[in-house]
CSV table of C-alpha atoms in Angstrom, one decimal:
chain,number,residue,atom,x,y,z
M,1,MET,CA,0.0,0.0,-0.1
M,2,MET,CA,1.0,3.4,-0.9
M,3,PHE,CA,1.2,4.6,2.9
M,4,PHE,CA,3.0,1.6,4.4
M,5,ARG,CA,6.3,2.1,2.6
M,6,SER,CA,7.4,5.6,1.6
M,7,HIS,CA,8.4,5.8,-2.1
M,8,ARG,CA,12.4,5.6,-2.5
M,9,PHE,CA,12.4,7.1,-5.9
M,10,ALA,CA,15.9,8.8,-4.8
M,11,ALA,CA,17.5,5.8,-3.5
M,12,GLY,CA,16.3,3.4,-5.7
M,13,LEU,CA,16.9,5.3,-8.9
M,14,ALA,CA,19.7,3.1,-10.1
M,15,ALA,CA,18.6,0.1,-8.5
M,16,SER,CA,14.8,-0.2,-9.4
M,17,LEU,CA,14.8,1.5,-12.6
M,18,PHE,CA,18.2,0.3,-13.9
M,19,ALA,CA,18.5,-3.2,-12.2
M,20,LEU,CA,22.3,-2.9,-12.0
M,21,GLN,CA,24.5,-4.4,-9.2
M,22,GLY,CA,26.8,-2.5,-6.9
M,23,LEU,CA,30.4,-1.4,-7.8
M,24,PRO,CA,32.9,0.7,-6.5
M,25,ALA,CA,32.1,4.6,-6.0
M,26,LEU,CA,33.5,7.5,-8.4
M,27,ALA,CA,34.7,5.5,-11.6
M,28,PHE,CA,33.7,9.0,-13.3
M,29,GLU,CA,35.7,12.0,-14.0
M,30,PRO,CA,34.0,14.8,-12.2
M,31,SER,CA,32.4,17.6,-14.2
M,32,GLY,CA,33.3,20.3,-11.9
M,33,ASN,CA,29.6,21.2,-11.7
M,34,GLU,CA,28.4,20.8,-8.1
M,35,VAL,CA,24.8,19.5,-8.9
M,36,ALA,CA,25.8,17.3,-11.7
M,37,ASP,CA,28.7,15.6,-9.8
M,38,ALA,CA,26.5,15.0,-6.9
M,39,PHE,CA,24.0,13.2,-9.0
M,40,LEU,CA,26.7,11.5,-10.9
M,41,GLU,CA,28.2,10.2,-7.5
M,42,LEU,CA,24.6,9.3,-6.2
M,43,LEU,CA,24.2,6.9,-9.1
M,44,ASP,CA,27.8,5.4,-8.9
M,45,SER,CA,27.6,4.9,-5.2
M,46,GLU,CA,25.9,1.7,-5.0
M,47,GLU,CA,24.1,0.1,-8.1
M,48,GLY,CA,26.0,0.8,-11.3
M,49,THR,CA,29.3,2.3,-12.5
M,50,VAL,CA,29.2,5.8,-14.4
M,51,GLU,CA,31.1,4.6,-17.3
M,52,SER,CA,30.8,7.8,-19.5
M,53,TYR,CA,28.8,11.1,-20.0
M,54,GLY,CA,29.0,13.9,-22.8
M,55,ALA,CA,28.4,17.4,-22.1
M,56,VAL,CA,27.4,19.2,-19.0
M,57,ASP,CA,25.4,22.4,-19.7
M,58,THR,CA,24.0,25.0,-17.5
M,59,SER,CA,21.2,27.3,-18.4
M,60,GLY,CA,19.7,29.4,-15.8
M,61,ASP,CA,18.8,26.8,-12.9
M,62,ALA,CA,18.9,24.0,-15.2
M,63,VAL,CA,21.8,21.6,-15.6
M,64,SER,CA,22.0,19.1,-18.3
M,65,ILE,CA,24.2,15.9,-18.7
M,66,ARG,CA,24.2,14.5,-22.2
M,67,ASP,CA,24.8,10.9,-23.4
M,68,LEU,CA,25.0,9.4,-19.7
M,69,VAL,CA,26.1,5.6,-19.7
M,70,ILE,CA,26.0,3.2,-16.7
M,71,THR,CA,27.4,-0.1,-16.8
M,72,ASN,CA,28.2,-3.0,-14.7
M,73,GLU,CA,31.8,-4.6,-14.6
M,74,GLU,CA,30.2,-8.1,-13.3
M,75,LYS,CA,27.5,-8.1,-16.0
M,76,ASP,CA,29.1,-7.1,-19.4
M,77,ASP,CA,25.8,-7.2,-21.2
M,78,ALA,CA,24.1,-5.0,-18.6
M,79,ARG,CA,24.0,-1.4,-19.9
M,80,VAL,CA,21.8,1.9,-19.2
M,81,THR,CA,22.1,5.0,-21.6
M,82,ILE,CA,20.3,8.4,-21.1
M,83,GLY,CA,20.2,10.7,-23.7
M,84,THR,CA,19.5,13.6,-21.6
M,85,THR,CA,19.3,14.2,-18.1
M,86,THR,CA,18.1,17.7,-16.7
M,87,LEU,CA,18.4,18.9,-13.3
M,88,THR,CA,16.5,21.9,-12.3
M,89,GLY,CA,16.5,23.8,-9.2
M,90,GLY,CA,19.4,22.0,-7.8
M,91,ALA,CA,20.7,22.6,-4.4
M,92,LEU,CA,23.3,20.7,-2.4
M,93,GLN,CA,22.4,20.2,1.2
M,94,GLU,CA,25.0,20.2,4.2
M,95,ASN,CA,24.0,16.6,4.7
M,96,GLY,CA,25.1,16.0,1.2
M,97,ARG,CA,21.5,15.4,-0.1
M,98,LEU,CA,20.4,17.0,-3.4
M,99,LYS,CA,17.4,18.7,-3.7
M,100,LEU,CA,15.8,19.3,-6.9
M,101,SER,CA,12.6,20.8,-8.2
M,102,SER,CA,12.6,18.4,-11.2
M,103,LEU,CA,14.3,15.6,-12.8
M,104,ASP,CA,13.7,14.8,-16.2
M,105,LEU,CA,15.1,11.9,-18.1
M,106,GLU,CA,14.9,11.6,-22.1
M,107,ASN,CA,15.4,8.3,-24.2
M,108,LEU,CA,16.6,6.2,-21.4
M,109,GLU,CA,17.7,2.6,-22.5
M,110,PHE,CA,18.3,-0.5,-20.3
M,111,ALA,CA,19.8,-3.3,-22.4
M,112,ALA,CA,20.9,-6.8,-21.5
M,113,ASP,CA,21.1,-10.1,-23.1
M,114,ASP,CA,18.1,-11.3,-21.7
M,115,GLY,CA,15.9,-8.6,-22.7
M,116,GLY,CA,15.7,-4.9,-21.3
M,117,MET,CA,13.5,-1.6,-21.2
M,118,SER,CA,13.4,1.8,-22.7
M,119,LEU,CA,11.8,5.1,-21.7
M,120,LYS,CA,11.0,8.3,-23.8
M,121,ASN,CA,10.4,10.5,-20.9
M,122,LEU,CA,10.7,10.4,-17.1
M,123,LYS,CA,9.9,13.5,-15.0
M,124,ALA,CA,9.8,13.8,-11.2
M,125,THR,CA,9.0,16.9,-9.2
M,126,SER,CA,10.3,18.1,-5.7
M,127,LEU,CA,12.8,15.5,-5.2
M,128,LEU,CA,15.2,15.0,-2.2
M,129,LEU,CA,18.0,12.6,-3.3
M,130,PRO,CA,19.9,10.9,-0.5
M,131,SER,CA,23.5,11.5,-0.2
M,132,ALA,CA,26.1,9.0,-2.0
M,133,ALA,CA,27.1,8.0,1.7
M,134,GLU,CA,23.6,7.4,2.9
M,135,VAL,CA,23.2,4.9,-0.2
M,136,LYS,CA,26.4,3.0,0.5
M,137,ALA,CA,25.5,2.7,4.3
M,138,ASP,CA,21.7,1.8,3.3
M,139,LYS,CA,20.5,4.6,5.3
M,140,ALA,CA,18.4,6.8,2.7
M,141,PRO,CA,15.9,9.1,4.0
M,142,VAL,CA,12.7,7.7,4.9
M,143,ASN,CA,10.5,10.6,3.6
M,144,PRO,CA,9.1,10.4,-0.1
M,145,SER,CA,11.5,11.4,-2.7
M,146,TYR,CA,9.3,13.1,-5.2
M,147,SER,CA,6.0,15.0,-5.4
M,148,THR,CA,4.9,13.9,-9.0
M,149,LEU,CA,6.2,11.5,-11.2
M,150,GLU,CA,5.5,10.7,-14.7
M,151,ILE,CA,6.9,8.2,-17.1
M,152,SER,CA,5.9,7.6,-20.8
M,153,GLY,CA,6.9,5.7,-23.7
M,154,ILE,CA,7.9,2.6,-22.0
M,155,ALA,CA,8.8,-0.6,-23.9
M,156,ILE,CA,9.6,-3.9,-22.4
M,157,ARG,CA,11.1,-6.7,-24.3
M,158,ASP,CA,13.0,-10.0,-23.7
M,159,GLU,CA,15.8,-11.7,-25.8
M,160,ASN,CA,13.2,-12.4,-28.6
M,161,GLY,CA,11.7,-9.1,-28.9
M,162,GLN,CA,9.0,-6.5,-27.4
M,163,ILE,CA,6.5,-8.2,-25.4
M,164,ALA,CA,4.9,-5.1,-23.8
M,165,ASP,CA,4.5,-1.5,-23.8
M,166,VAL,CA,3.0,1.1,-21.7
M,167,GLU,CA,1.6,4.6,-22.7
M,168,LYS,CA,1.9,6.3,-19.4
M,169,ILE,CA,2.9,5.8,-15.5
M,170,THR,CA,1.7,8.7,-13.1
M,171,SER,CA,2.2,8.8,-9.4
M,172,SER,CA,1.6,11.9,-7.0
M,173,ILE,CA,2.1,12.4,-3.4
M,174,ASP,CA,-0.6,15.0,-2.5
M,175,ALA,CA,-0.1,15.6,1.4
M,176,MET,CA,2.5,14.9,4.0
M,177,ASP,CA,2.5,14.3,7.8
M,178,GLY,CA,6.2,15.1,8.7
M,179,ASP,CA,8.3,12.6,6.5
M,180,LEU,CA,5.2,10.4,5.8
M,181,PRO,CA,2.7,10.7,3.2
M,182,THR,CA,-1.1,10.9,4.0
M,183,ALA,CA,-2.6,11.2,0.5
M,184,GLY,CA,-1.6,10.3,-3.0
M,185,SER,CA,-2.7,8.4,-6.1
M,186,PHE,CA,-1.4,6.5,-9.0
M,187,SER,CA,-2.3,5.2,-12.7
M,188,VAL,CA,-1.0,3.1,-15.4
M,189,SER,CA,-2.4,3.6,-18.8
M,190,GLY,CA,-2.4,1.8,-22.1
M,191,ALA,CA,-0.3,-1.3,-20.7
M,192,LYS,CA,-0.5,-3.3,-24.0
M,193,ILE,CA,0.7,-7.2,-23.6
M,194,ASP,CA,1.4,-9.2,-26.8
M,195,VAL,CA,-0.4,-12.6,-25.9
M,196,ASP,CA,2.1,-14.6,-28.0
M,197,LYS,CA,5.3,-13.4,-26.6
M,198,ILE,CA,4.4,-14.2,-22.9
M,199,GLU,CA,5.0,-17.3,-21.2
M,200,ALA,CA,3.7,-20.5,-22.5
M,201,SER,CA,1.0,-21.5,-20.0
M,202,GLU,CA,-0.4,-17.8,-19.7
M,203,SER,CA,-0.1,-17.3,-23.2
M,204,LYS,CA,-2.4,-20.5,-24.0
M,205,SER,CA,-4.8,-19.5,-21.7
M,206,LEU,CA,-5.3,-16.1,-23.0
M,207,SER,CA,-5.4,-17.6,-26.6
M,208,GLU,CA,-7.8,-19.8,-26.0
M,209,LEU,CA,-10.1,-16.9,-24.7
M,210,GLY,CA,-9.6,-15.5,-28.2
M,211,TYR,CA,-6.9,-12.7,-27.3
M,212,LYS,CA,-4.0,-11.7,-29.5
M,213,THR,CA,-3.1,-8.4,-27.3
M,214,LEU,CA,-4.6,-7.4,-23.9
M,215,THR,CA,-4.6,-3.7,-22.7
M,216,VAL,CA,-4.6,-3.0,-19.1
M,217,ASP,CA,-5.3,0.4,-17.2
M,218,LEU,CA,-4.6,0.6,-13.5
M,219,SER,CA,-5.5,3.3,-11.0
M,220,GLY,CA,-5.8,4.3,-7.4
M,221,SER,CA,-5.8,6.9,-4.8
M,222,GLY,CA,-5.7,6.8,-1.1
M,223,LYS,CA,-6.0,8.9,2.3
M,224,TRP,CA,-4.3,8.3,5.8
M,225,ASP,CA,-5.5,10.6,8.4
M,226,PRO,CA,-3.0,10.2,11.2
M,227,GLU,CA,-5.2,11.7,13.6
M,228,THR,CA,-8.0,9.5,13.3
M,229,ALA,CA,-5.8,6.7,12.4
M,230,THR,CA,-7.8,5.5,9.6
M,231,ILE,CA,-6.9,4.8,5.9
M,232,SER,CA,-9.3,5.3,3.1
M,233,VAL,CA,-8.8,4.0,-0.5
M,234,PRO,CA,-12.2,4.7,-2.4
M,235,GLU,CA,-11.0,2.9,-5.3
M,236,LEU,CA,-8.2,0.9,-6.6
M,237,LYS,CA,-9.1,-0.5,-10.4
M,238,ILE,CA,-7.6,-3.0,-13.0
M,239,ASN,CA,-9.4,-2.5,-16.3
M,240,ALA,CA,-8.5,-5.1,-18.9
M,241,GLN,CA,-10.2,-3.8,-22.1
M,242,GLN,CA,-12.7,-6.4,-23.8
M,243,ALA,CA,-12.3,-8.4,-20.6
M,244,ALA,CA,-13.3,-7.2,-17.4
M,245,SER,CA,-12.7,-4.5,-14.9
M,246,LEU,CA,-12.0,-5.1,-11.0
M,247,SER,CA,-12.4,-2.4,-8.5
M,248,LEU,CA,-11.4,-2.7,-4.6
M,249,SER,CA,-12.5,0.1,-2.0
M,250,PHE,CA,-11.6,-0.3,1.5
M,251,SER,CA,-11.5,1.9,4.8
M,252,LEU,CA,-9.1,0.6,7.9
M,253,GLY,CA,-8.9,1.9,11.2
M,254,GLY,CA,-6.1,2.0,13.7
M,255,VAL,CA,-3.3,2.7,11.4
M,256,THR,CA,-1.5,5.0,13.9
M,257,ARG,CA,1.6,6.6,13.1
M,258,ASP,CA,3.8,3.8,15.0
M,259,VAL,CA,1.8,1.1,12.7
M,260,ILE,CA,3.0,2.9,9.7
M,261,MET,CA,6.6,3.3,11.0
M,262,GLN,CA,6.6,-0.4,11.9
M,263,LEU,CA,5.6,-1.4,8.3
M,264,ASN,CA,8.3,0.9,7.2
M,265,GLN,CA,10.9,-1.2,9.1
M,266,SER,CA,9.7,-4.4,8.1
M,267,SER,CA,11.6,-4.3,5.0
M,268,GLY,CA,9.2,-6.5,3.3
M,269,ASP,CA,9.0,-9.2,6.2
M,270,PRO,CA,5.8,-10.5,5.8
M,271,LYS,CA,6.0,-11.8,9.6
M,272,GLU,CA,6.9,-8.5,10.6
M,273,ALA,CA,4.2,-6.7,8.5
M,274,MET,CA,1.3,-9.1,10.0
M,275,THR,CA,2.7,-8.5,13.4
M,276,ALA,CA,2.3,-4.7,12.8
M,277,LEU,CA,-1.3,-5.1,11.3
M,278,GLN,CA,-2.7,-7.2,14.4
M,279,ALA,CA,-4.6,-4.1,16.0
M,280,VAL,CA,-5.7,-2.6,12.3
M,281,THR,CA,-9.4,-3.0,12.1
M,282,VAL,CA,-11.4,-3.4,8.9
M,283,GLN,CA,-14.4,-0.8,8.8
M,284,LYS,CA,-15.6,-1.7,5.3
M,285,LEU,CA,-14.5,-3.6,2.3
M,286,GLY,CA,-15.8,-3.7,-1.3
M,287,ILE,CA,-15.0,-5.7,-4.4
M,288,ARG,CA,-16.9,-5.2,-7.7
M,289,LEU,CA,-16.4,-7.0,-11.1
M,290,ASP,CA,-17.7,-5.6,-14.1
M,291,ASP,CA,-17.8,-8.1,-17.2
M,292,ASP,CA,-16.7,-7.1,-20.6
M,293,SER,CA,-16.8,-10.3,-22.4
M,294,LEU,CA,-14.3,-12.2,-20.1
M,295,THR,CA,-17.0,-14.1,-18.2
M,296,GLY,CA,-18.8,-15.3,-21.5
M,297,ARG,CA,-15.6,-16.5,-23.0
M,298,ILE,CA,-14.5,-18.6,-20.0
M,299,LEU,CA,-17.8,-20.0,-19.8
M,300,ASP,CA,-17.9,-20.9,-23.9
M,301,VAL,CA,-14.4,-22.3,-23.4
M,302,GLU,CA,-15.2,-24.6,-20.5
M,303,ALA,CA,-18.6,-25.6,-21.9
M,304,GLN,CA,-17.0,-26.6,-25.2
M,305,LYS,CA,-14.2,-28.6,-23.1
M,306,ALA,CA,-17.1,-30.5,-21.4
M,307,GLY,CA,-18.7,-31.1,-24.9
M,308,LEU,CA,-22.1,-28.8,-24.1
M,309,GLU,CA,-23.8,-25.9,-25.3
M,310,THR,CA,-22.9,-22.9,-23.2
M,311,PRO,CA,-26.6,-22.4,-21.7
M,312,VAL,CA,-26.5,-26.3,-20.7
M,313,TYR,CA,-23.1,-26.0,-19.1
M,314,VAL,CA,-24.2,-22.7,-17.2
M,315,GLU,CA,-27.3,-24.6,-16.1
M,316,ARG,CA,-25.4,-27.5,-14.6
M,317,LEU,CA,-22.9,-25.1,-13.2
M,318,THR,CA,-25.6,-23.0,-11.3
M,319,GLY,CA,-27.2,-26.3,-10.1
M,320,SER,CA,-24.2,-27.3,-8.1
M,321,LEU,CA,-24.1,-24.1,-6.2
M,322,PRO,CA,-26.0,-25.3,-3.2
M,323,LEU,CA,-23.8,-28.2,-2.7
M,324,MET,CA,-20.7,-25.8,-2.8
M,325,LEU,CA,-22.3,-23.2,-0.9
M,326,GLY,CA,-23.2,-25.7,2.2
M,327,LEU,CA,-19.8,-24.9,3.5
M,328,LEU,CA,-20.9,-21.4,4.6
M,329,GLN,CA,-23.4,-22.9,7.2
M,330,ASN,CA,-25.4,-20.0,6.8
M,331,LYS,CA,-28.7,-20.5,5.1
M,332,GLU,CA,-29.8,-16.9,4.4
M,333,LEU,CA,-26.3,-16.0,3.0
M,334,GLN,CA,-26.3,-19.3,1.0
M,335,ASP,CA,-29.5,-18.2,-0.8
M,336,LYS,CA,-28.1,-14.9,-1.5
M,337,VAL,CA,-25.1,-16.1,-3.0
M,338,GLU,CA,-26.8,-18.5,-5.1
M,339,GLN,CA,-29.0,-15.8,-6.4
M,340,ALA,CA,-26.6,-13.4,-7.3
M,341,VAL,CA,-23.9,-16.0,-8.9
M,342,THR,CA,-26.7,-17.6,-10.9
M,343,GLN,CA,-28.0,-14.4,-12.0
M,344,PHE,CA,-24.5,-13.2,-12.9
M,345,LEU,CA,-23.5,-16.4,-14.8
M,346,THR,CA,-26.8,-16.3,-16.9
M,347,THR,CA,-26.4,-12.5,-17.9
M,348,PRO,CA,-22.9,-11.7,-17.2
M,349,ASP,CA,-22.9,-8.0,-16.4
M,350,SER,CA,-21.6,-7.1,-12.7
M,351,LEU,CA,-20.7,-9.0,-9.5
M,352,GLU,CA,-20.3,-6.9,-6.1
M,353,ILE,CA,-19.4,-8.3,-2.4
M,354,ASN,CA,-19.2,-5.8,0.1
M,355,ALA,CA,-18.4,-6.0,3.8
M,356,ALA,CA,-19.9,-3.5,6.3
M,357,PRO,CA,-19.4,-4.7,9.9
M,358,GLY,CA,-21.4,-2.8,12.4
M,359,VAL,CA,-18.2,-2.5,14.7
M,360,PRO,CA,-15.0,-2.2,13.0
M,361,VAL,CA,-13.3,-5.9,13.3
M,362,PRO,CA,-9.7,-6.3,14.0
M,363,VAL,CA,-7.4,-8.3,11.6
M,364,ALA,CA,-6.3,-10.4,14.4
M,365,GLN,CA,-9.9,-11.5,14.9
M,366,ILE,CA,-10.3,-12.2,11.1
M,367,MET,CA,-7.2,-14.1,11.0
M,368,GLY,CA,-8.2,-16.4,14.2
M,369,THR,CA,-11.6,-16.9,12.5
M,370,ALA,CA,-10.2,-17.8,9.4
M,371,MET,CA,-7.9,-20.3,11.1
M,372,PHE,CA,-10.5,-22.1,13.4
M,373,ALA,CA,-14.0,-21.2,11.9
M,374,PRO,CA,-13.7,-19.8,8.3
M,375,HIS,CA,-17.5,-20.2,7.9
M,376,MET,CA,-17.9,-17.7,10.5
M,377,ILE,CA,-16.0,-14.9,8.4
M,378,PRO,CA,-19.1,-14.0,6.3
M,379,GLN,CA,-21.1,-13.4,9.7
M,380,ILE,CA,-18.2,-11.3,11.5
M,381,LEU,CA,-17.6,-9.1,8.5
M,382,SER,CA,-21.4,-8.7,7.7
M,383,ILE,CA,-20.9,-9.7,4.0
M,384,SER,CA,-23.5,-9.2,1.3
M,385,ILE,CA,-23.5,-9.8,-2.2
M,386,ALA,CA,-25.5,-8.5,-5.5
M,387,ALA,CA,-25.3,-9.1,-9.2
M,388,ASN,CA,-26.0,-7.0,-12.3
M,389,GLU,CA,-26.5,-3.8,-10.3
């Protein structure tokens, strides 16, 4: 979740974007420009080696670095080139960190024998980049490193050629509480996947459903109120064109500053993260599926495998629901689920599940119930279901 771990755009600029391995610092010849050299030293401090760069130009408060090349001596095939890097409003802090009003990268290319990635443009605003010493010591600042981020013209390829491209990725941090973000949003638009070029099992499944390409959009936003210790995510949406869209919304309580800090310090350890979440409560939760031909495609394929006409297959499938739903041990909910699922499978449109407990339910209670009495989960969360609404 966007608020559980602060964005480390600065510290991970080379690591996450360039995917290079650590090498000794200062392999490059300093340019004599304080801002440019601080940026180059940061790139050179842990994850890659700045092999070369072209001219360093200054215009007003903007510093441009041409033809930047980053390599890895341990992986000869790995190379990053950036046509133009523009650092605007740069100011070197006393602690060695570099503050920028914006960072612009144009024509970035990451190449390796097993594939690569290219970007036409990347722009981030209001950056605070850690010092090279902090990166080496793995003590990069916790606070978010940017206000807005926009990446466009992304192409991803493997050793056999391009397998996917993305029109644009955007992200923003809209409000802060000290070093912690309290509101933000993101979007991924026009992520197009070539079905024939992804892994064989996935490709076969999608091809059976009649897809040659799949275009996906993602978006989401959220807000954390540290005073009331609540997080609200009005919508987290995945939309696969001519397939289906899936939306998730939720509200959580008990998300204190201490919880956020514990999650930040968990370093991705699931056990530590789950321990920090024990006192968090679920206030409400919603999941909605809007069909755009995917359900019909699946039913047609499965009916064909069974040697049946689709309406007959659906009738048999829905007829087996009472037996399967008996596990709920809740006749009233069983009838509602059976009615909604039957309606959806017969005329695929939408299916929505909501949890709205009268009193917020702690995550620890949900986990305990799931382990010892899973059939009670729908009751403690007051789950409801509806189709085609």
